[in-house]
Short mmCIF file of N, CA and C in Angstrom, two decimals:
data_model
loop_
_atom_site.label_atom_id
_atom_site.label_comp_id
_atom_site.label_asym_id
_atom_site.label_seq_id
_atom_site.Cartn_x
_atom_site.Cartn_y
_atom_site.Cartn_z
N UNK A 25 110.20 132.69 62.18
CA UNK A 25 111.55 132.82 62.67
C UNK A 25 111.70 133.98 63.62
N UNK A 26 110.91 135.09 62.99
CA UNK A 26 111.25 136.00 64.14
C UNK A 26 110.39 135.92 65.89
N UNK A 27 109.65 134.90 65.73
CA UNK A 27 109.10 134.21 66.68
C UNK A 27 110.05 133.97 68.02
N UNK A 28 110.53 133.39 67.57
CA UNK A 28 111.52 132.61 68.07
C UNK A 28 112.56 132.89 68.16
N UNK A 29 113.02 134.13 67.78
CA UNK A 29 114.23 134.77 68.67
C UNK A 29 113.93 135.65 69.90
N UNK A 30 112.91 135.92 70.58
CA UNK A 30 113.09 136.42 71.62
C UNK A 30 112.76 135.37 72.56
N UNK A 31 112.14 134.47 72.20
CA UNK A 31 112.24 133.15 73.34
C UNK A 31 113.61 132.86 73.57
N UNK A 32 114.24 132.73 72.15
CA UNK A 32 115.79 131.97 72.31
C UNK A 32 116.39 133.46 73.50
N UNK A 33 116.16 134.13 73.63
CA UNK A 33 116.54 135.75 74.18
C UNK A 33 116.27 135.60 75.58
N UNK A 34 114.73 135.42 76.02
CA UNK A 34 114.61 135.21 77.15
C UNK A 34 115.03 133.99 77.89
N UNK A 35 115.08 132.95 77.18
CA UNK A 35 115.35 131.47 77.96
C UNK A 35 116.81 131.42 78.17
N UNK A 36 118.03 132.41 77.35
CA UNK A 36 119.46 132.78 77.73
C UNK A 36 119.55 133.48 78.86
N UNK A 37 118.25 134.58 79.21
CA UNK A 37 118.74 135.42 79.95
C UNK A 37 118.24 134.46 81.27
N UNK A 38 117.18 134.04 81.36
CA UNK A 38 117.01 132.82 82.31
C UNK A 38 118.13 131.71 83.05
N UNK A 39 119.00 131.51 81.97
CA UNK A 39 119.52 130.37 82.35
C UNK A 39 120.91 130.97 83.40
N UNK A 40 121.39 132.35 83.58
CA UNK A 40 122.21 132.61 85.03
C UNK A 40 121.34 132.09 86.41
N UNK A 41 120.09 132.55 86.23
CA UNK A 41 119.52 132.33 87.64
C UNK A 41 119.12 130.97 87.89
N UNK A 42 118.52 130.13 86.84
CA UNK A 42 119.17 128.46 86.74
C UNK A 42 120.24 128.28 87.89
N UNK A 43 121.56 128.55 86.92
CA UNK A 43 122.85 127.95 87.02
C UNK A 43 122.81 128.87 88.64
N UNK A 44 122.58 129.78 89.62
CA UNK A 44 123.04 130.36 90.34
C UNK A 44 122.46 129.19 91.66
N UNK A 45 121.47 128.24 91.88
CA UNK A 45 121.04 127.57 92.99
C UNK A 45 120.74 126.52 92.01
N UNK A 46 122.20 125.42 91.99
CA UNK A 46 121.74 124.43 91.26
C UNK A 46 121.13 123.47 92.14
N UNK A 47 120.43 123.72 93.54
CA UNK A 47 119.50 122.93 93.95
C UNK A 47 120.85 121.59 94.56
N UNK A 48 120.42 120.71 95.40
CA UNK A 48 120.81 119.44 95.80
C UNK A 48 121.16 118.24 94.37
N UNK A 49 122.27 117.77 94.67
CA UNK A 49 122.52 116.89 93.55
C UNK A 49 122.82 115.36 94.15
N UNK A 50 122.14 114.37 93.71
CA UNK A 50 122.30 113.41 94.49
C UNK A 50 123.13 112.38 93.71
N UNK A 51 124.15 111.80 94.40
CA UNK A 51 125.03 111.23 93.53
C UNK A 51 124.52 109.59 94.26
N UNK A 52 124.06 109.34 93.45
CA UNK A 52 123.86 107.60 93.45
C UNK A 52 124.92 106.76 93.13
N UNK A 53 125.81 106.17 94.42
CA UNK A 53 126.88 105.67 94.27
C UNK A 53 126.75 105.00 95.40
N UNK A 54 127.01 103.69 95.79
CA UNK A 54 126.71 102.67 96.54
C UNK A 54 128.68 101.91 96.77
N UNK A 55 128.89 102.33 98.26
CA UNK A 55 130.20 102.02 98.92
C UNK A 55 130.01 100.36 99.64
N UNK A 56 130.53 99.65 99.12
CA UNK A 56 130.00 98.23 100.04
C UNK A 56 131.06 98.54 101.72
N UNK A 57 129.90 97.76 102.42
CA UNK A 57 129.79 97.77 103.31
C UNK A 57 130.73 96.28 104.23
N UNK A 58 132.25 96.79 105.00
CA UNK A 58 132.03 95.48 105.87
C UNK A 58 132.73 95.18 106.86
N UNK A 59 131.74 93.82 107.07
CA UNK A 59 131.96 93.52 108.33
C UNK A 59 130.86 93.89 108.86
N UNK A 60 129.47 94.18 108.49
CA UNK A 60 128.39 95.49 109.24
C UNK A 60 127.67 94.31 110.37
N UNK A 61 127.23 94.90 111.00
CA UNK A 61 126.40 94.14 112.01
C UNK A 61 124.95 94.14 111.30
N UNK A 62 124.96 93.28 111.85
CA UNK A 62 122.99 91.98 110.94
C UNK A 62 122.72 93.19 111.54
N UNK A 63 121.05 93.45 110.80
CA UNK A 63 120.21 94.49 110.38
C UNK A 63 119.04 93.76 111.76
N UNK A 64 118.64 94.45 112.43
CA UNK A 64 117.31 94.37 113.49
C UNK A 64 117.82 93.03 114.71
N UNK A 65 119.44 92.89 114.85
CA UNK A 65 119.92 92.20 116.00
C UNK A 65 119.68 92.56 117.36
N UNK A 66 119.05 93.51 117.34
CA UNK A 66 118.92 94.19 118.68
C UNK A 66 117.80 93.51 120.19
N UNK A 67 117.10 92.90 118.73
CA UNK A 67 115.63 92.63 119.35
C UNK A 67 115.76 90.82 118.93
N UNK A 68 116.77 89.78 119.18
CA UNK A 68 116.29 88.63 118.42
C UNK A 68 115.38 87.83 119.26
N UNK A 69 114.96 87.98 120.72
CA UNK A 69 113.74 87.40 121.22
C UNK A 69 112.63 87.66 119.85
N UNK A 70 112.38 88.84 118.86
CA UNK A 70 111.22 89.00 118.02
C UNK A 70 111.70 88.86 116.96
N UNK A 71 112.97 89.23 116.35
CA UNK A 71 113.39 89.20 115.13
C UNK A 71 114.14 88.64 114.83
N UNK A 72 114.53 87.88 113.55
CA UNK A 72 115.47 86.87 113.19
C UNK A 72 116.46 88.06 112.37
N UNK A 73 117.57 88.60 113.01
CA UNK A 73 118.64 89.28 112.56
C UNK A 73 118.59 88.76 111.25
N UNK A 74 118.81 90.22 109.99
CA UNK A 74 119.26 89.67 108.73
C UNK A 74 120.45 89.92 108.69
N UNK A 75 121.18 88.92 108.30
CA UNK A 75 122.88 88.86 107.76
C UNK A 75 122.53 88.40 106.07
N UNK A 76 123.19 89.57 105.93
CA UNK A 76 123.42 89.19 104.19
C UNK A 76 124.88 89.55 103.69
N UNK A 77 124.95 89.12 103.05
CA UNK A 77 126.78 88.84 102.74
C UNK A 77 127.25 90.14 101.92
N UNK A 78 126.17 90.38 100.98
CA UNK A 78 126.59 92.19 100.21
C UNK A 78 125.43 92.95 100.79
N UNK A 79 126.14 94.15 101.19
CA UNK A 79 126.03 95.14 101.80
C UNK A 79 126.55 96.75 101.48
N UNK A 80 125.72 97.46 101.36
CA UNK A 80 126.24 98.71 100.16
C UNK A 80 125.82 99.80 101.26
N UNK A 81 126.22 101.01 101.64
CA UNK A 81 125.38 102.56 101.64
C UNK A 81 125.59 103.37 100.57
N UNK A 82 124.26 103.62 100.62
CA UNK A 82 124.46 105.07 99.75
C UNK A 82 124.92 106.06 100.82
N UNK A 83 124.75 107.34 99.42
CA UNK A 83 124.84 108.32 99.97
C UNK A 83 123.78 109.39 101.06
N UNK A 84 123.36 110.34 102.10
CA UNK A 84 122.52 110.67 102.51
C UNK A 84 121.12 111.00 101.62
N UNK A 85 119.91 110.50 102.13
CA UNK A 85 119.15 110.66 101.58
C UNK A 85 118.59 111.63 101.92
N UNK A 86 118.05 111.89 102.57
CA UNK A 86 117.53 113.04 103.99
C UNK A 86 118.43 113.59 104.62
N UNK A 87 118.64 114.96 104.37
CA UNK A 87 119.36 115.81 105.07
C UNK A 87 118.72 117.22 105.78
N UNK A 88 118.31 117.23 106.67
CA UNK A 88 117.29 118.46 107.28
C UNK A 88 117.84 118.95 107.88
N UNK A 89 117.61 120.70 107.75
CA UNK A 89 118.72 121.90 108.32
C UNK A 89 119.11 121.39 110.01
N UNK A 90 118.11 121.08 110.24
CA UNK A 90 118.33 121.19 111.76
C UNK A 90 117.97 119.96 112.26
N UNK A 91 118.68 119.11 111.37
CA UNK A 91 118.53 117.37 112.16
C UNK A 91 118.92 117.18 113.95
N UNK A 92 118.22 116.24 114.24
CA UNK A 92 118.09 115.85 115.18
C UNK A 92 117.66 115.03 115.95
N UNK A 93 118.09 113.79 114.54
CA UNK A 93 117.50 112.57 114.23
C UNK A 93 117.61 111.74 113.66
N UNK A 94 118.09 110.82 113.87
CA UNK A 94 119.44 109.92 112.82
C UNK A 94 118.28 108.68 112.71
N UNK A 95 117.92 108.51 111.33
CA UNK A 95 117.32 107.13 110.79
C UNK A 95 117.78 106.54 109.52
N UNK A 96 118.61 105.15 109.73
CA UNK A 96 118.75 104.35 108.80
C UNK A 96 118.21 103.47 108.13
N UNK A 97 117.39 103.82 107.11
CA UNK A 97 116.60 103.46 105.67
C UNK A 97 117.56 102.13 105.25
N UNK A 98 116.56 101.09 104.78
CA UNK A 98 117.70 100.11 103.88
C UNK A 98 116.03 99.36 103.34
N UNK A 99 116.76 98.75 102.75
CA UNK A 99 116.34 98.29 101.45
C UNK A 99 116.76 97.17 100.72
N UNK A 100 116.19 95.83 99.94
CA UNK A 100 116.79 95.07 98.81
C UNK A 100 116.92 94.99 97.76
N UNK A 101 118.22 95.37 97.14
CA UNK A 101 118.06 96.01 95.84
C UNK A 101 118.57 94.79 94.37
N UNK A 102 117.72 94.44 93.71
CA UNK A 102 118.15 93.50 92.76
C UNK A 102 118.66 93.91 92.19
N UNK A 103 119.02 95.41 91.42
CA UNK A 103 120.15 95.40 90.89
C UNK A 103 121.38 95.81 91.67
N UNK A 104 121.97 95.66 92.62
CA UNK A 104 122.82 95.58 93.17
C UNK A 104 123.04 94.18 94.32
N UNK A 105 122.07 93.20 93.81
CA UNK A 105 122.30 91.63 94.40
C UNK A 105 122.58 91.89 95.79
N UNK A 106 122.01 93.14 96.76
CA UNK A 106 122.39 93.31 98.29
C UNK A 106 121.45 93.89 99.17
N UNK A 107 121.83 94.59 100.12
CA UNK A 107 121.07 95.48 101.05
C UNK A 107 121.85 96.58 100.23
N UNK A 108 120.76 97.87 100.46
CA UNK A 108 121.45 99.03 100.22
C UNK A 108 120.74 99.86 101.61
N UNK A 109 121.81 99.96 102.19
CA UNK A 109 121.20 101.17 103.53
C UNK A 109 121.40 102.49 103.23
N UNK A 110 120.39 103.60 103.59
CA UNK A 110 120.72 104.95 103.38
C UNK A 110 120.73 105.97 104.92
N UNK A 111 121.26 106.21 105.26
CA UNK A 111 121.81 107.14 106.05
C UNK A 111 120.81 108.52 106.16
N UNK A 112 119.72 108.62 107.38
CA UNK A 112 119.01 110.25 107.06
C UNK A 112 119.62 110.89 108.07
N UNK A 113 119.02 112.33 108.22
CA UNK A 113 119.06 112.91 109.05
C UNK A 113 118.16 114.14 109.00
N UNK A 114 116.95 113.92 110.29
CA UNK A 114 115.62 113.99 110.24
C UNK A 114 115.65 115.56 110.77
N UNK A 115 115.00 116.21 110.68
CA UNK A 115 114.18 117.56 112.03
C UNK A 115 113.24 116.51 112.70
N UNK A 116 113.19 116.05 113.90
CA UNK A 116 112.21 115.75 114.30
C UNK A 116 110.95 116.59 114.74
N UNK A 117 111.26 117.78 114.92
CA UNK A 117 109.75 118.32 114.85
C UNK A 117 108.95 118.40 114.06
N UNK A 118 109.19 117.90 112.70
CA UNK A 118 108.80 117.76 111.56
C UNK A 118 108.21 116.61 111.21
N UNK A 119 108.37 115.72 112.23
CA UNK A 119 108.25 114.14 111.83
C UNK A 119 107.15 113.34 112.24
N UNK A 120 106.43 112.65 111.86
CA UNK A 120 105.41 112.00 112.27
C UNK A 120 106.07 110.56 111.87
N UNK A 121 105.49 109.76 113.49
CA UNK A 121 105.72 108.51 113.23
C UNK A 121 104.70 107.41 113.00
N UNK A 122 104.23 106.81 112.39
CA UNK A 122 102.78 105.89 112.05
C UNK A 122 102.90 104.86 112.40
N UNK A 123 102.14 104.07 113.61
CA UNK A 123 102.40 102.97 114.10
C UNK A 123 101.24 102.07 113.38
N UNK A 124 101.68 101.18 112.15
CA UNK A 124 100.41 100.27 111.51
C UNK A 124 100.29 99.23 112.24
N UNK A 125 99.04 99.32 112.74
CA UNK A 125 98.50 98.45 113.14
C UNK A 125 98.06 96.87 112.41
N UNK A 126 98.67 95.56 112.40
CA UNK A 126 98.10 94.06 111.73
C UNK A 126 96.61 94.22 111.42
N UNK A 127 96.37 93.76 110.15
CA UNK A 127 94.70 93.95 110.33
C UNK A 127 94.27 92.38 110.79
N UNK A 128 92.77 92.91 111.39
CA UNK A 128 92.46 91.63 112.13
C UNK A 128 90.86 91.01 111.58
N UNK A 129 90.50 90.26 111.75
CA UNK A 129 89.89 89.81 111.34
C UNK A 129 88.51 89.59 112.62
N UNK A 130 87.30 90.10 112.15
CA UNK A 130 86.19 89.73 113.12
C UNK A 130 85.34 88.02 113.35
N UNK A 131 85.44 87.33 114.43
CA UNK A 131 84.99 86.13 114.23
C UNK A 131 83.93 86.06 114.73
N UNK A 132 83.55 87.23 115.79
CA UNK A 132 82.70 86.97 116.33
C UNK A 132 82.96 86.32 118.42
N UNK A 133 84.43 86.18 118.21
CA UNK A 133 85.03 85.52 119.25
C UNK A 133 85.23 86.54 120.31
N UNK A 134 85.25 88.60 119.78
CA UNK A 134 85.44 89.15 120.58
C UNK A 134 87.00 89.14 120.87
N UNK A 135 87.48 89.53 122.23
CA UNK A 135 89.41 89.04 121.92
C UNK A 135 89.77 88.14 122.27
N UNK A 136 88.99 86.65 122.31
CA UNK A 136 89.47 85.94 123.16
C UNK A 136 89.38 85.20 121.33
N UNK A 137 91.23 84.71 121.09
CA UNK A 137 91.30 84.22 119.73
C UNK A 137 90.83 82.53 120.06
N UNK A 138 89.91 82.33 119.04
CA UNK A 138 89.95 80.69 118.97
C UNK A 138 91.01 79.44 119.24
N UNK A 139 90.61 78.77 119.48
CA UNK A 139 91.92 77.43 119.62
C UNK A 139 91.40 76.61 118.67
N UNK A 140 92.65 76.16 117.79
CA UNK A 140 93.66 75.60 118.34
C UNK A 140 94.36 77.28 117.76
N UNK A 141 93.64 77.32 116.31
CA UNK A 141 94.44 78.65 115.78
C UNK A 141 92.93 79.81 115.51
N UNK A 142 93.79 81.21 115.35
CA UNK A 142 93.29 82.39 115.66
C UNK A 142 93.15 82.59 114.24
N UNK A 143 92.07 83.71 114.08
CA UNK A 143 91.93 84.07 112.53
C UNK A 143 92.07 85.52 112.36
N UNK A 144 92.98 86.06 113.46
CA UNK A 144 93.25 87.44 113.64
C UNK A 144 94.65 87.56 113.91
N UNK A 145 95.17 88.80 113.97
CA UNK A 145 96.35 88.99 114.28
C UNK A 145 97.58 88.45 114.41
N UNK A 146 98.24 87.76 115.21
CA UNK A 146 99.45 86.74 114.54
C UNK A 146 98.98 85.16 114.65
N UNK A 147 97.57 85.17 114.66
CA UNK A 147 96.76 83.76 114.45
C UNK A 147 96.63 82.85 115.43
N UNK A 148 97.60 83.10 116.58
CA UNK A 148 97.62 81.82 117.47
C UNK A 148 97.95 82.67 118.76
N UNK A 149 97.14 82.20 119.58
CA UNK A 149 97.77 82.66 121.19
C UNK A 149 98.41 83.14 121.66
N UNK A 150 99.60 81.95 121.20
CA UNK A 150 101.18 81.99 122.03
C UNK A 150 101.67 83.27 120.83
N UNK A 151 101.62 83.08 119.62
CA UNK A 151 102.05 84.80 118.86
C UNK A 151 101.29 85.48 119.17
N UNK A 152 99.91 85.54 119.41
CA UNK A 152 99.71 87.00 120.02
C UNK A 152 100.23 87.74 121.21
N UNK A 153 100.52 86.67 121.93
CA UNK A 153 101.28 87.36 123.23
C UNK A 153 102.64 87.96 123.34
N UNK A 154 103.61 86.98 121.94
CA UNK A 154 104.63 87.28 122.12
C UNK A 154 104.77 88.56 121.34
N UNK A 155 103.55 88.91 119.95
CA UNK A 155 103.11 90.38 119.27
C UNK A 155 103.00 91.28 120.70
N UNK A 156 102.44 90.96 121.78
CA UNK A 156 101.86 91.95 122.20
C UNK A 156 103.22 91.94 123.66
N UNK A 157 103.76 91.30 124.09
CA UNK A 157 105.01 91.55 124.38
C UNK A 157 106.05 92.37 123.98
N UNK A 158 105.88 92.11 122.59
CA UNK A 158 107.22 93.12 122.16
C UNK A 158 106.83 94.55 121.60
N UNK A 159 105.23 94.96 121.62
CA UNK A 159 104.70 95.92 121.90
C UNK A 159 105.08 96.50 123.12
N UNK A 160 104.88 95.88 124.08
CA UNK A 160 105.28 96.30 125.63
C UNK A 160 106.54 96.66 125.48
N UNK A 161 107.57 95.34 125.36
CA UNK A 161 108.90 95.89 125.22
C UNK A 161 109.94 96.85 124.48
N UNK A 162 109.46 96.57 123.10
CA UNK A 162 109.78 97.28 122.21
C UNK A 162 109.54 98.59 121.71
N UNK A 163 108.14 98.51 121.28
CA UNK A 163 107.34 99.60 120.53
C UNK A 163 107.37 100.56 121.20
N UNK A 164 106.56 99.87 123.05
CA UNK A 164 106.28 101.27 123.34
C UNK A 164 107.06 102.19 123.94
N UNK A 165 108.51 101.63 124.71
CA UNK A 165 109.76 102.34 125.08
C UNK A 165 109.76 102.90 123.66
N UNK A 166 109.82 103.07 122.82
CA UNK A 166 110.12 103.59 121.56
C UNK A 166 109.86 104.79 121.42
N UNK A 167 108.32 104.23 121.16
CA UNK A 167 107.44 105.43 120.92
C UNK A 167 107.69 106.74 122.24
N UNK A 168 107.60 106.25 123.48
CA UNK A 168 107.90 107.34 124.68
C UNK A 168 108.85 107.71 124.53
N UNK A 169 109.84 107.51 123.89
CA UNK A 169 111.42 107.81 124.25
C UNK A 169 111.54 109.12 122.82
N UNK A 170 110.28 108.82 121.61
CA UNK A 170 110.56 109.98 120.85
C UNK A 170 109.32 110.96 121.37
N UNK A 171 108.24 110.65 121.65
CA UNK A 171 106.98 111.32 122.02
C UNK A 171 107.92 113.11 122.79
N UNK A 172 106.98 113.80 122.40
CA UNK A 172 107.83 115.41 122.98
C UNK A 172 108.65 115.78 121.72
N UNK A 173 109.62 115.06 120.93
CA UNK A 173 110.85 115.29 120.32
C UNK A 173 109.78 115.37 118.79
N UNK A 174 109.17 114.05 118.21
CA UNK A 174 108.46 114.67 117.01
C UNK A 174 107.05 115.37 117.00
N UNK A 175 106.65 115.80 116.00
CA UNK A 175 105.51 116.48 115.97
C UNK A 175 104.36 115.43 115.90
N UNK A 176 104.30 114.37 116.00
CA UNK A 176 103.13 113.57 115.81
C UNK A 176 103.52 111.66 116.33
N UNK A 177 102.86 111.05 117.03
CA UNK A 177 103.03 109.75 117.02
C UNK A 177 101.21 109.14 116.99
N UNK A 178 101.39 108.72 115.82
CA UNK A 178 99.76 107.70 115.00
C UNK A 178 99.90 106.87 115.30
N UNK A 179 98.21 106.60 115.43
CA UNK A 179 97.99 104.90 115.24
C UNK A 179 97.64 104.83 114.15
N UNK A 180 97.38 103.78 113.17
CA UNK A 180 96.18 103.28 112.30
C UNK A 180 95.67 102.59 112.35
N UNK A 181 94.15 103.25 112.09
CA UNK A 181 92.76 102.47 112.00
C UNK A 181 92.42 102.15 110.43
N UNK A 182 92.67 101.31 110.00
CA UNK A 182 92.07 100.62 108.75
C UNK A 182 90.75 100.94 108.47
N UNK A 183 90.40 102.12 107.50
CA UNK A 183 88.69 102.41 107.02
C UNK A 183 88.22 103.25 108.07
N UNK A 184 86.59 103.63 108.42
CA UNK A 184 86.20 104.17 109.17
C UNK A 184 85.53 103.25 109.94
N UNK A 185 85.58 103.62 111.72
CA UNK A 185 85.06 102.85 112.72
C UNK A 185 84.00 102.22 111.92
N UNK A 186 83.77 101.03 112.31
CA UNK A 186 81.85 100.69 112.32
C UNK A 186 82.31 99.45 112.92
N UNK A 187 80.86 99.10 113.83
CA UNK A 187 80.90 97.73 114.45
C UNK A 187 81.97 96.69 114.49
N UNK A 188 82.79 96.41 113.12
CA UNK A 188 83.53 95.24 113.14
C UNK A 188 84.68 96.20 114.02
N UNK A 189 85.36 96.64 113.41
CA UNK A 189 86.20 97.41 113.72
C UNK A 189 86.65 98.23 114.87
N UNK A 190 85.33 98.60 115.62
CA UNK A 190 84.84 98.43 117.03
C UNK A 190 85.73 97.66 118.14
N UNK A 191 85.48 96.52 117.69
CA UNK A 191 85.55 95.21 118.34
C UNK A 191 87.11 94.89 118.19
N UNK A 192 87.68 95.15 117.21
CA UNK A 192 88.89 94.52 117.02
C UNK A 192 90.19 95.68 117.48
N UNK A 193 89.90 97.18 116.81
CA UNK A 193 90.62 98.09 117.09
C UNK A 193 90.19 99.12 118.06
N UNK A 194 90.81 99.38 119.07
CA UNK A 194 90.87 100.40 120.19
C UNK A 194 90.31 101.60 119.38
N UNK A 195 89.63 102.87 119.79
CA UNK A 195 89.40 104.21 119.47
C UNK A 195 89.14 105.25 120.46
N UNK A 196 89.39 106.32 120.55
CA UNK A 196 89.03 107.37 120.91
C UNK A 196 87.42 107.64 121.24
N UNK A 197 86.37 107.13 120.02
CA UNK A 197 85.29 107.24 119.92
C UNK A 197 84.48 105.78 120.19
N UNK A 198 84.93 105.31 120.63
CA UNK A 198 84.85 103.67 121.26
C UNK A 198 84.00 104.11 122.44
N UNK A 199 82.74 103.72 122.58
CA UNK A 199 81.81 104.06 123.80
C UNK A 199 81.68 102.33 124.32
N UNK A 200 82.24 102.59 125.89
CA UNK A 200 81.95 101.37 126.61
C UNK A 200 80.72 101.50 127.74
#
């Protein structure tokens, strides 16, 4: 017993500096959303706009001292039968963006995909072009338009180079 009264002693005197920075409190509370505009309408030459009928935000998820960078997070949430979008706000110098690359498959074909169908990337011709179109159009205005502003823009390479991989994914260490 007498053990255990100076713990009970110190863990009282502890608990002001606790209570003095109670840290960020995140209140998980979901406001439905409406009337919102379909989710990825921007682009429907590539994307089939999602419209879904419930629609929620939370509250901020990401809040960084010195945002300078507004990204909206969403999500499908079964227990709330909807989209739940979250609201950040980034430092972009802080930010790295990771561009994943489709993995592809080696046939032996080199890049010229087989006919009738491809056993790589969006499998067929006419989708690879329209993949690699909206790379052009999309991605890479993207990527330039943050390049300077975050601290990092990636590619990914799936595993470490070797021969297959060579062939299918671009590198730095790619000797032609």
């Amino acid at each position: 017993m007498k053990k255990s009264i100076p713990l009970i002693a110190l863990w009282l005197m502890a608990l002001p500096a606790v209570a003095e920075d109670p840290g960020r409190v995140y209140e998980n509370k979901l406001t439905p959303l409406k009337d919102p505009e379909p989710i990825l309408a921007d682009h429907p030459e590539f994307f089939q706009p999602i419209v879904e009928v419930a629609r929620y935000e939370a509250p901020t998820l990401v809040q960084d001292e010195n945002a300078d960078l507004s990204v909206r997070a969403w999500r499908w949430s079964y227990n709330a039968r909807g989209i739940v979008e979250m609201p950040n706000f980034i430092d972009a110098s802080k930010t790295a963006i990771v561009v994943v690359h489709p993995w592809g498959i080696d046939d032996d074909n080199g890049w010229i995909s087989p006919e009738p169908a491809g056993v790589a990337f969006n499998c067929t011709p006419i989708k690879n072009e329209m993949g690699h179109r909206q790379q052009r159009e999309v991605l890479d205005p993207f990527l330039n338009r943050l390049r300077g502003k975050v601290k990092y823009v990636l590619h990914s390479l799936p595993g470490k180079e070797d021969p297959i991989r060579a062939k299918i994914y671009r590198s730095l260490d790619l000797e032609i």
